[in-house]
Structures are given as structure tokens and as C-alpha cells.
mmCIF file of C-alpha atoms and ligand atoms in Angstrom:
data_model
loop_
_atom_site.group_PDB
_atom_site.id
_atom_site.type_symbol
_atom_site.label_atom_id
_atom_site.label_comp_id
_atom_site.label_asym_id
_atom_site.label_seq_id
_atom_site.Cartn_x
_atom_site.Cartn_y
_atom_site.Cartn_z
ATOM 1 C CA UNK A 22 -22.936 -2.257 17.063
ATOM 2 C CA UNK A 23 -21.155 0.656 15.478
ATOM 3 C CA UNK A 24 -22.152 2.355 12.222
ATOM 4 C CA UNK A 25 -18.715 1.567 10.824
ATOM 5 C CA UNK A 26 -18.726 -2.187 10.257
ATOM 6 C CA UNK A 27 -16.144 -4.659 8.961
ATOM 7 C CA UNK A 28 -18.161 -4.776 5.723
ATOM 8 C CA UNK A 29 -17.852 -1.002 5.394
ATOM 9 C CA UNK A 30 -14.098 -1.143 6.078
ATOM 10 C CA UNK A 31 -13.637 -3.858 3.431
ATOM 11 C CA UNK A 32 -15.626 -1.743 0.964
ATOM 12 C CA UNK A 33 -13.366 1.218 1.748
ATOM 13 C CA UNK A 34 -10.349 -0.946 0.882
ATOM 14 C CA UNK A 35 -12.018 -2.116 -2.344
ATOM 15 C CA UNK A 36 -12.811 1.473 -3.380
ATOM 16 C CA UNK A 37 -9.399 2.839 -2.383
ATOM 17 C CA UNK A 38 -10.981 5.071 0.303
ATOM 18 C CA UNK A 39 -8.362 5.599 3.040
ATOM 19 C CA UNK A 40 -9.341 4.444 6.540
ATOM 20 C CA UNK A 41 -8.580 6.677 9.565
ATOM 21 C CA UNK A 42 -7.922 5.001 12.903
ATOM 22 C CA UNK A 43 -6.860 6.885 16.012
ATOM 23 C CA UNK A 44 -6.136 5.862 19.568
ATOM 24 C CA UNK A 45 -8.402 7.078 22.385
ATOM 25 C CA UNK A 46 -8.240 6.306 26.079
ATOM 26 C CA UNK A 47 -11.186 8.274 27.463
ATOM 27 C CA UNK A 48 -14.609 9.658 26.530
ATOM 28 C CA UNK A 49 -13.417 13.204 25.767
ATOM 29 C CA UNK A 50 -10.849 12.217 23.167
ATOM 30 C CA UNK A 51 -13.166 9.537 21.765
ATOM 31 C CA UNK A 52 -15.836 12.207 21.262
ATOM 32 C CA UNK A 53 -13.390 14.604 19.553
ATOM 33 C CA UNK A 54 -12.003 11.847 17.314
ATOM 34 C CA UNK A 55 -15.513 10.866 16.237
ATOM 35 C CA UNK A 56 -16.405 14.480 15.490
ATOM 36 C CA UNK A 57 -13.275 14.595 13.324
ATOM 37 C CA UNK A 58 -14.591 11.590 11.374
ATOM 38 C CA UNK A 59 -12.348 8.687 12.388
ATOM 39 C CA UNK A 60 -13.583 5.245 11.369
ATOM 40 C CA UNK A 61 -11.869 3.230 14.103
ATOM 41 C CA UNK A 62 -11.108 4.132 17.708
ATOM 42 C CA UNK A 63 -8.264 2.040 19.077
ATOM 43 C CA UNK A 64 -7.984 1.728 22.837
ATOM 44 C CA UNK A 65 -4.298 1.008 22.501
ATOM 45 C CA UNK A 66 -2.113 -0.399 25.221
ATOM 46 C CA UNK A 67 0.059 2.594 24.289
ATOM 47 C CA UNK A 68 -1.901 4.043 27.210
ATOM 48 C CA UNK A 69 0.855 2.431 29.288
ATOM 49 C CA UNK A 70 3.347 4.993 27.986
ATOM 50 C CA UNK A 71 1.261 8.086 27.136
ATOM 51 C CA UNK A 72 -1.291 7.945 29.988
ATOM 52 C CA UNK A 73 0.364 5.912 32.733
ATOM 53 C CA UNK A 74 3.932 7.150 32.138
ATOM 54 C CA UNK A 75 5.611 3.750 31.886
ATOM 55 C CA UNK A 76 8.603 3.203 29.601
ATOM 56 C CA UNK A 77 6.839 0.365 27.725
ATOM 57 C CA UNK A 78 3.373 -1.171 27.264
ATOM 58 C CA UNK A 79 4.357 -4.289 29.237
ATOM 59 C CA UNK A 80 2.913 -3.168 32.624
ATOM 60 C CA UNK A 81 -0.595 -2.626 31.154
ATOM 61 C CA UNK A 82 -3.063 -5.150 32.586
ATOM 62 C CA UNK A 83 -6.384 -6.473 31.333
ATOM 63 C CA UNK A 84 -8.138 -4.541 34.120
ATOM 64 C CA UNK A 85 -6.555 -1.294 32.853
ATOM 65 C CA UNK A 86 -7.686 -2.092 29.305
ATOM 66 C CA UNK A 87 -11.250 -2.921 30.368
ATOM 67 C CA UNK A 88 -11.477 0.350 32.320
ATOM 68 C CA UNK A 89 -10.242 2.571 29.454
ATOM 69 C CA UNK A 90 -12.255 0.665 26.843
ATOM 70 C CA UNK A 91 -15.439 1.353 28.811
ATOM 71 C CA UNK A 92 -14.619 5.097 28.904
ATOM 72 C CA UNK A 93 -14.164 5.177 25.125
ATOM 73 C CA UNK A 94 -17.098 2.902 24.273
ATOM 74 C CA UNK A 95 -19.498 5.110 26.233
ATOM 75 C CA UNK A 96 -18.685 8.070 23.966
ATOM 76 C CA UNK A 97 -18.492 6.228 20.654
ATOM 77 C CA UNK A 98 -21.564 6.514 18.428
ATOM 78 C CA UNK A 99 -20.314 5.853 14.913
ATOM 79 C CA UNK A 100 -16.758 4.513 14.988
ATOM 80 C CA UNK A 101 -15.845 0.886 15.572
ATOM 81 C CA UNK A 102 -14.041 0.488 18.911
ATOM 82 C CA UNK A 103 -11.103 -1.920 19.025
ATOM 83 C CA UNK A 104 -9.248 -2.693 22.251
ATOM 84 C CA UNK A 105 -5.741 -4.080 22.616
ATOM 85 C CA UNK A 106 -5.277 -7.428 24.307
ATOM 86 C CA UNK A 107 -2.430 -6.533 26.684
ATOM 87 C CA UNK A 108 0.889 -8.339 27.228
ATOM 88 C CA UNK A 109 0.488 -12.086 27.977
ATOM 89 C CA UNK A 110 -3.321 -11.906 28.062
ATOM 90 C CA UNK A 111 -3.565 -14.103 24.933
ATOM 91 C CA UNK A 112 -0.736 -16.597 25.398
ATOM 92 C CA UNK A 113 -3.168 -19.461 24.693
ATOM 93 C CA UNK A 114 -6.361 -19.486 22.598
ATOM 94 C CA UNK A 115 -8.383 -20.085 25.800
ATOM 95 C CA UNK A 116 -6.800 -17.064 27.472
ATOM 96 C CA UNK A 117 -7.409 -14.972 24.344
ATOM 97 C CA UNK A 118 -11.119 -15.847 24.388
ATOM 98 C CA UNK A 119 -11.438 -15.087 28.119
ATOM 99 C CA UNK A 120 -9.610 -11.754 27.747
ATOM 100 C CA UNK A 121 -11.634 -10.752 24.668
ATOM 101 C CA UNK A 122 -14.841 -11.583 26.556
ATOM 102 C CA UNK A 123 -13.908 -9.040 29.235
ATOM 103 C CA UNK A 124 -12.978 -6.321 26.722
ATOM 104 C CA UNK A 125 -16.218 -6.800 24.771
ATOM 105 C CA UNK A 126 -18.713 -7.604 27.549
ATOM 106 C CA UNK A 127 -17.419 -5.346 30.343
ATOM 107 C CA UNK A 128 -15.571 -2.790 28.205
ATOM 108 C CA UNK A 129 -17.985 -2.547 25.282
ATOM 109 C CA UNK A 130 -15.337 -3.024 22.556
ATOM 110 C CA UNK A 131 -16.523 -4.189 19.141
ATOM 111 C CA UNK A 132 -13.340 -6.183 18.572
ATOM 112 C CA UNK A 133 -9.792 -6.771 19.767
ATOM 113 C CA UNK A 134 -6.246 -6.281 18.529
ATOM 114 C CA UNK A 135 -3.333 -8.569 19.288
ATOM 115 C CA UNK A 136 0.370 -8.523 18.427
ATOM 116 C CA UNK A 137 2.257 -11.322 16.710
ATOM 117 C CA UNK A 138 2.543 -13.648 13.741
ATOM 118 C CA UNK A 139 2.604 -17.450 13.627
ATOM 119 C CA UNK A 140 2.483 -17.716 17.424
ATOM 120 C CA UNK A 141 -0.960 -16.092 17.596
ATOM 121 C CA UNK A 142 -2.570 -17.825 14.600
ATOM 122 C CA UNK A 143 -4.336 -20.362 16.862
ATOM 123 C CA UNK A 144 -5.677 -17.567 19.073
ATOM 124 C CA UNK A 145 -6.937 -15.643 16.019
ATOM 125 C CA UNK A 146 -8.655 -18.796 14.705
ATOM 126 C CA UNK A 147 -10.405 -19.364 18.035
ATOM 127 C CA UNK A 148 -11.506 -15.739 18.398
ATOM 128 C CA UNK A 149 -12.792 -15.641 14.814
ATOM 129 C CA UNK A 150 -14.698 -18.900 15.334
ATOM 130 C CA UNK A 151 -16.578 -17.303 18.239
ATOM 131 C CA UNK A 152 -17.465 -14.137 16.297
ATOM 132 C CA UNK A 153 -14.844 -11.784 17.691
ATOM 133 C CA UNK A 154 -13.594 -9.199 15.165
ATOM 134 C CA UNK A 155 -9.798 -9.419 15.242
ATOM 135 C CA UNK A 156 -7.178 -6.897 14.221
ATOM 136 C CA UNK A 157 -3.737 -8.494 13.919
ATOM 137 C CA UNK A 158 -0.548 -6.449 14.428
ATOM 138 C CA UNK A 159 2.780 -7.174 12.691
ATOM 139 C CA UNK A 160 6.139 -5.435 12.247
ATOM 140 C CA UNK A 161 7.339 -3.621 15.322
ATOM 141 C CA UNK A 162 5.617 -5.312 18.259
ATOM 142 C CA UNK A 163 5.860 -2.953 21.257
ATOM 143 C CA UNK A 164 4.897 -5.711 23.742
ATOM 144 C CA UNK A 165 8.079 -7.569 22.670
ATOM 145 C CA UNK A 166 10.387 -4.582 23.154
ATOM 146 C CA UNK A 167 12.389 -6.338 25.898
ATOM 147 C CA UNK A 168 13.191 -9.127 23.457
ATOM 148 C CA UNK A 169 13.723 -6.832 20.445
ATOM 149 C CA UNK A 170 16.074 -4.593 22.433
ATOM 150 C CA UNK A 171 14.466 -1.352 21.212
ATOM 151 C CA UNK A 172 11.956 0.256 18.892
ATOM 152 C CA UNK A 173 13.249 -0.028 15.340
ATOM 153 C CA UNK A 174 12.054 -0.660 11.786
ATOM 154 C CA UNK A 175 11.290 -4.332 11.088
ATOM 155 C CA UNK A 176 11.467 -6.224 7.793
ATOM 156 C CA UNK A 177 14.465 -4.527 6.200
ATOM 157 C CA UNK A 178 16.251 -7.826 5.441
ATOM 158 C CA UNK A 179 14.827 -10.019 2.664
ATOM 159 C CA UNK A 180 14.222 -13.076 4.876
ATOM 160 C CA UNK A 181 12.494 -10.994 7.539
ATOM 161 C CA UNK A 182 10.336 -9.291 4.880
ATOM 162 C CA UNK A 183 9.377 -12.716 3.482
ATOM 163 C CA UNK A 184 8.468 -13.940 6.965
ATOM 164 C CA UNK A 185 6.293 -10.884 7.626
ATOM 165 C CA UNK A 186 4.405 -11.349 4.350
ATOM 166 C CA UNK A 187 3.868 -15.064 5.076
ATOM 167 C CA UNK A 188 2.644 -14.269 8.572
ATOM 168 C CA UNK A 189 0.252 -11.596 7.258
ATOM 169 C CA UNK A 190 -1.267 -14.141 4.867
ATOM 170 C CA UNK A 191 -1.475 -16.761 7.641
ATOM 171 C CA UNK A 192 -3.279 -14.305 9.951
ATOM 172 C CA UNK A 193 -5.777 -13.424 7.214
ATOM 173 C CA UNK A 194 -6.301 -17.136 6.554
ATOM 174 C CA UNK A 195 -6.876 -17.693 10.284
ATOM 175 C CA UNK A 196 -9.720 -15.177 10.276
ATOM 176 C CA UNK A 197 -8.172 -11.799 11.101
ATOM 177 C CA UNK A 198 -10.373 -8.951 9.845
ATOM 178 C CA UNK A 199 -7.805 -6.159 9.875
ATOM 179 C CA UNK A 200 -4.036 -5.857 10.095
ATOM 180 C CA UNK A 201 -1.918 -3.097 11.637
ATOM 181 C CA UNK A 202 1.590 -2.885 10.193
ATOM 182 C CA UNK A 203 3.951 -0.908 12.417
ATOM 183 C CA UNK A 204 7.352 0.446 11.356
ATOM 184 C CA UNK A 205 8.031 -1.604 8.248
ATOM 185 C CA UNK A 206 9.546 -0.292 5.000
ATOM 186 C CA UNK A 207 6.944 1.416 2.786
ATOM 187 C CA UNK A 208 7.551 -0.920 -0.171
ATOM 188 C CA UNK A 209 6.970 -4.015 1.981
ATOM 189 C CA UNK A 210 3.829 -2.490 3.542
ATOM 190 C CA UNK A 211 2.435 -1.754 0.055
ATOM 191 C CA UNK A 212 3.233 -5.290 -1.103
ATOM 192 C CA UNK A 213 1.443 -6.822 1.902
ATOM 193 C CA UNK A 214 -1.525 -4.447 1.452
ATOM 194 C CA UNK A 215 -1.976 -5.593 -2.138
ATOM 195 C CA UNK A 216 -1.550 -9.279 -1.204
ATOM 196 C CA UNK A 217 -4.281 -9.228 1.486
ATOM 197 C CA UNK A 218 -8.041 -8.904 1.037
ATOM 198 C CA UNK A 219 -8.477 -7.480 4.569
ATOM 199 C CA UNK A 220 -7.769 -3.776 5.235
ATOM 200 C CA UNK A 221 -4.184 -2.991 6.256
ATOM 201 C CA UNK A 222 -3.641 0.025 8.517
ATOM 202 C CA UNK A 223 -0.118 1.438 8.687
ATOM 203 C CA UNK A 224 1.820 3.328 11.322
ATOM 204 C CA UNK A 225 5.294 4.395 10.255
ATOM 205 C CA UNK A 226 4.782 2.132 7.233
ATOM 206 C CA UNK A 227 4.438 4.652 4.371
ATOM 207 C CA UNK A 228 1.448 5.763 2.354
ATOM 208 C CA UNK A 229 0.639 2.553 0.499
ATOM 209 C CA UNK A 230 -1.587 0.951 3.166
ATOM 210 C CA UNK A 231 -5.393 1.025 3.129
ATOM 211 C CA UNK A 232 -5.433 3.339 6.135
ATOM 212 C CA UNK A 233 -3.375 5.024 8.823
ATOM 213 C CA UNK A 234 -3.313 4.908 12.604
ATOM 214 C CA UNK A 235 -1.574 7.213 15.081
ATOM 215 C CA UNK A 236 -1.378 7.615 18.821
ATOM 216 C CA UNK A 237 -3.539 10.700 19.413
ATOM 217 C CA UNK A 238 -1.068 12.267 21.861
ATOM 218 C CA UNK A 239 1.638 12.146 19.153
ATOM 219 C CA UNK A 240 -0.326 14.145 16.596
ATOM 220 C CA UNK A 241 -1.181 16.725 19.274
ATOM 221 C CA UNK A 242 2.490 17.073 20.188
ATOM 222 C CA UNK A 243 1.867 16.095 23.833
ATOM 223 C CA UNK A 244 3.741 12.782 23.888
ATOM 224 C CA UNK A 245 5.537 12.345 27.205
ATOM 225 C CA UNK A 246 9.131 11.907 26.023
ATOM 226 C CA UNK A 247 10.245 11.468 22.432
ATOM 227 C CA UNK A 248 7.615 11.685 19.676
ATOM 228 C CA UNK A 249 8.102 9.156 16.838
ATOM 229 C CA UNK A 250 9.559 10.741 13.685
ATOM 230 C CA UNK A 251 6.627 9.473 11.581
ATOM 231 C CA UNK A 252 4.079 11.410 13.684
ATOM 232 C CA UNK A 253 3.981 15.150 12.893
ATOM 233 C CA UNK A 254 2.425 17.628 15.315
ATOM 234 C CA UNK A 255 -0.914 18.721 13.770
ATOM 235 C CA UNK A 256 -1.746 21.167 16.593
ATOM 236 C CA UNK A 257 1.155 23.574 17.121
ATOM 237 C CA UNK A 258 0.973 26.724 14.994
ATOM 238 C CA UNK A 259 -2.783 26.500 14.415
ATOM 239 C CA UNK A 260 -5.528 28.391 16.221
ATOM 240 C CA UNK A 261 -8.364 25.866 15.964
ATOM 241 C CA UNK A 262 -7.411 23.690 18.939
ATOM 242 C CA UNK A 263 -7.625 19.925 19.386
ATOM 243 C CA UNK A 264 -10.725 19.508 17.208
ATOM 244 C CA UNK A 265 -8.997 21.326 14.350
ATOM 245 C CA UNK A 266 -5.844 19.206 14.698
ATOM 246 C CA UNK A 267 -7.804 15.952 14.610
ATOM 247 C CA UNK A 268 -9.828 17.116 11.583
ATOM 248 C CA UNK A 269 -6.607 18.145 9.797
ATOM 249 C CA UNK A 270 -5.146 14.695 10.405
ATOM 250 C CA UNK A 271 -8.277 12.828 9.220
ATOM 251 C CA UNK A 272 -8.423 15.038 6.092
ATOM 252 C CA UNK A 273 -4.737 14.395 5.415
ATOM 253 C CA UNK A 274 -5.322 10.630 5.693
ATOM 254 C CA UNK A 275 -8.348 10.785 3.360
ATOM 255 C CA UNK A 276 -6.414 12.863 0.821
ATOM 256 C CA UNK A 277 -3.323 10.673 1.201
ATOM 257 C CA UNK A 278 -1.187 13.706 2.081
ATOM 258 C CA UNK A 279 -0.355 11.925 5.367
ATOM 259 C CA UNK A 280 2.112 10.327 5.559
ATOM 260 C CA UNK A 281 4.003 12.766 3.344
HETATM 261 O O1 KIV B 316 -1.158 0.551 21.353
HETATM 262 C C1 KIV B 316 -1.290 1.269 20.354
HETATM 263 O O2 KIV B 316 -1.625 2.450 20.414
HETATM 264 C C2 KIV B 316 -1.053 0.647 19.055
HETATM 265 C C3 KIV B 316 -0.954 1.564 17.877
HETATM 266 C C4 KIV B 316 0.327 2.279 17.913
HETATM 267 C C5 KIV B 316 -1.152 0.843 16.595
HETATM 268 O O3 KIV B 316 -0.913 -0.529 18.957
#
């Protein structure tokens, strides 16, 4: 068990204490992120793009996720470790349970994250029933990029915004413990954050969420290819290296100066 628990994260939401979540894919970065004070380490399937060099997260397999989760979990002392269920590894509740078992038992994750709204409610219910901490993920869903036709802001139209809010409530009702909101308008993200009792962590979703998450390579300015506009480089121009950059980002999240 980690020192940072779901109870602690809920208390942080209740007290308005911003939560810092950062991706990590190996022991070295997990160690640095913990030293910087992050609450949650996410073994994101973004490793498909930033580590493996693919164009999308679709080629990432459960075996890849188990391997990288084990690297991170070995270094984590304090932070809660969440691992992404990769593309099509949770298409049914049974598959979700089997995949989560591998990430938690072989990988050492404390919980899992999965993308989607209504279609994953049954999987979330089943995971929650068996004691698996679940982080839901709404808004831009990178695993669906081939269907979406690109990476763009979601929830700009009123009906889409309504659907996202309904799905967020349905996921909470189903037993999700956390929600990541990716690339949605700031006003909608704030509205959903207020409507839910579980902590909401934003990425490209403005400053009104309960916490922030970034891909660690983005904030270090070492993204292969184009860095998202919502992820400033916290390393370049400073002399205190990677540890300094990670500390600067965590401090900025805590002080709500990130996102600007
Ligand atoms: O895979 C990932 O790193 C993620 C974050 C961007 C939230 O899902």
C-alpha cells in the first residue's frame, strides 16, 4: 500500500489542496517524481508515443504495461501508482478484471485507469466490486484517436458537454475513485469538478480541477515530436536539472500557478 491513499486524495479535494499526478515509465523517473512530491504516479500508455516512438497509444499491449508498471512500482515509496489499461484490454468487465489483476499482481500497481464513458460503466462497476481502485478518463480519449480523427478539444458543443457531465456522474456512481479530464474547456472541467465528490485531475482542462497531470517528458521538453500547447517546458533555462524542473512543476500545481 502507498502512503497516499484514496482517503487522503478525497481529503485533499475537500480541503482544496491541489493534487499532483505525473507519468513515469521507469524507476529513475519514478524516484525523481517522488522526491519532487507527486501524489500519484501514472504509468500511462502514453509510453507508446514518448518511450516506444509510436504515433499513437494503440500499439501498447498489456505485457508492455505490466513491464513498465513493475519498474515504477519498485521505486515508489509514498505515491499511489496507477497503471493504464491499454487499448482493448477492458472491452468486457471480465477482460477488465483479468487485465487489472495482471497490472496489480505482476506489476504492483495500486489501481488502474481506463478511458471511456457509458461503455465502460459495467467494467468500472465490476472492478470496484472486487476492490480495484479505478481512475476513469473522459474528454479526449487517446486510445480512440483513429475514430476521433485527431487530438482535439472535446466538449465544446452544448450537447457534447452535457454528455460528458452525465458520463462523469455515471462513472462516479459506478464506483470510480478518480477522474482524469483531458482537453475539455476549462469552464466545463470546473463544472464537472464541482459536481463530483471524487477528485478530478485535469490535463489541458484549465485550473479549476482538483489536481493536474502531465506527461513527464512534456514538462522536461523532451517529447519526441510536437509538445502539447498546454504543457510548458519547466527545464530549459534553469540550472537545477530534472529534479529542479519536477519540483518547480509540483510547486506550481500546489500554488495553482500551473496551468497559467
Ligand atoms: O497515458 C497517459 O499518460 C495519460 C495521461 C496523459 C493522462 O493518460
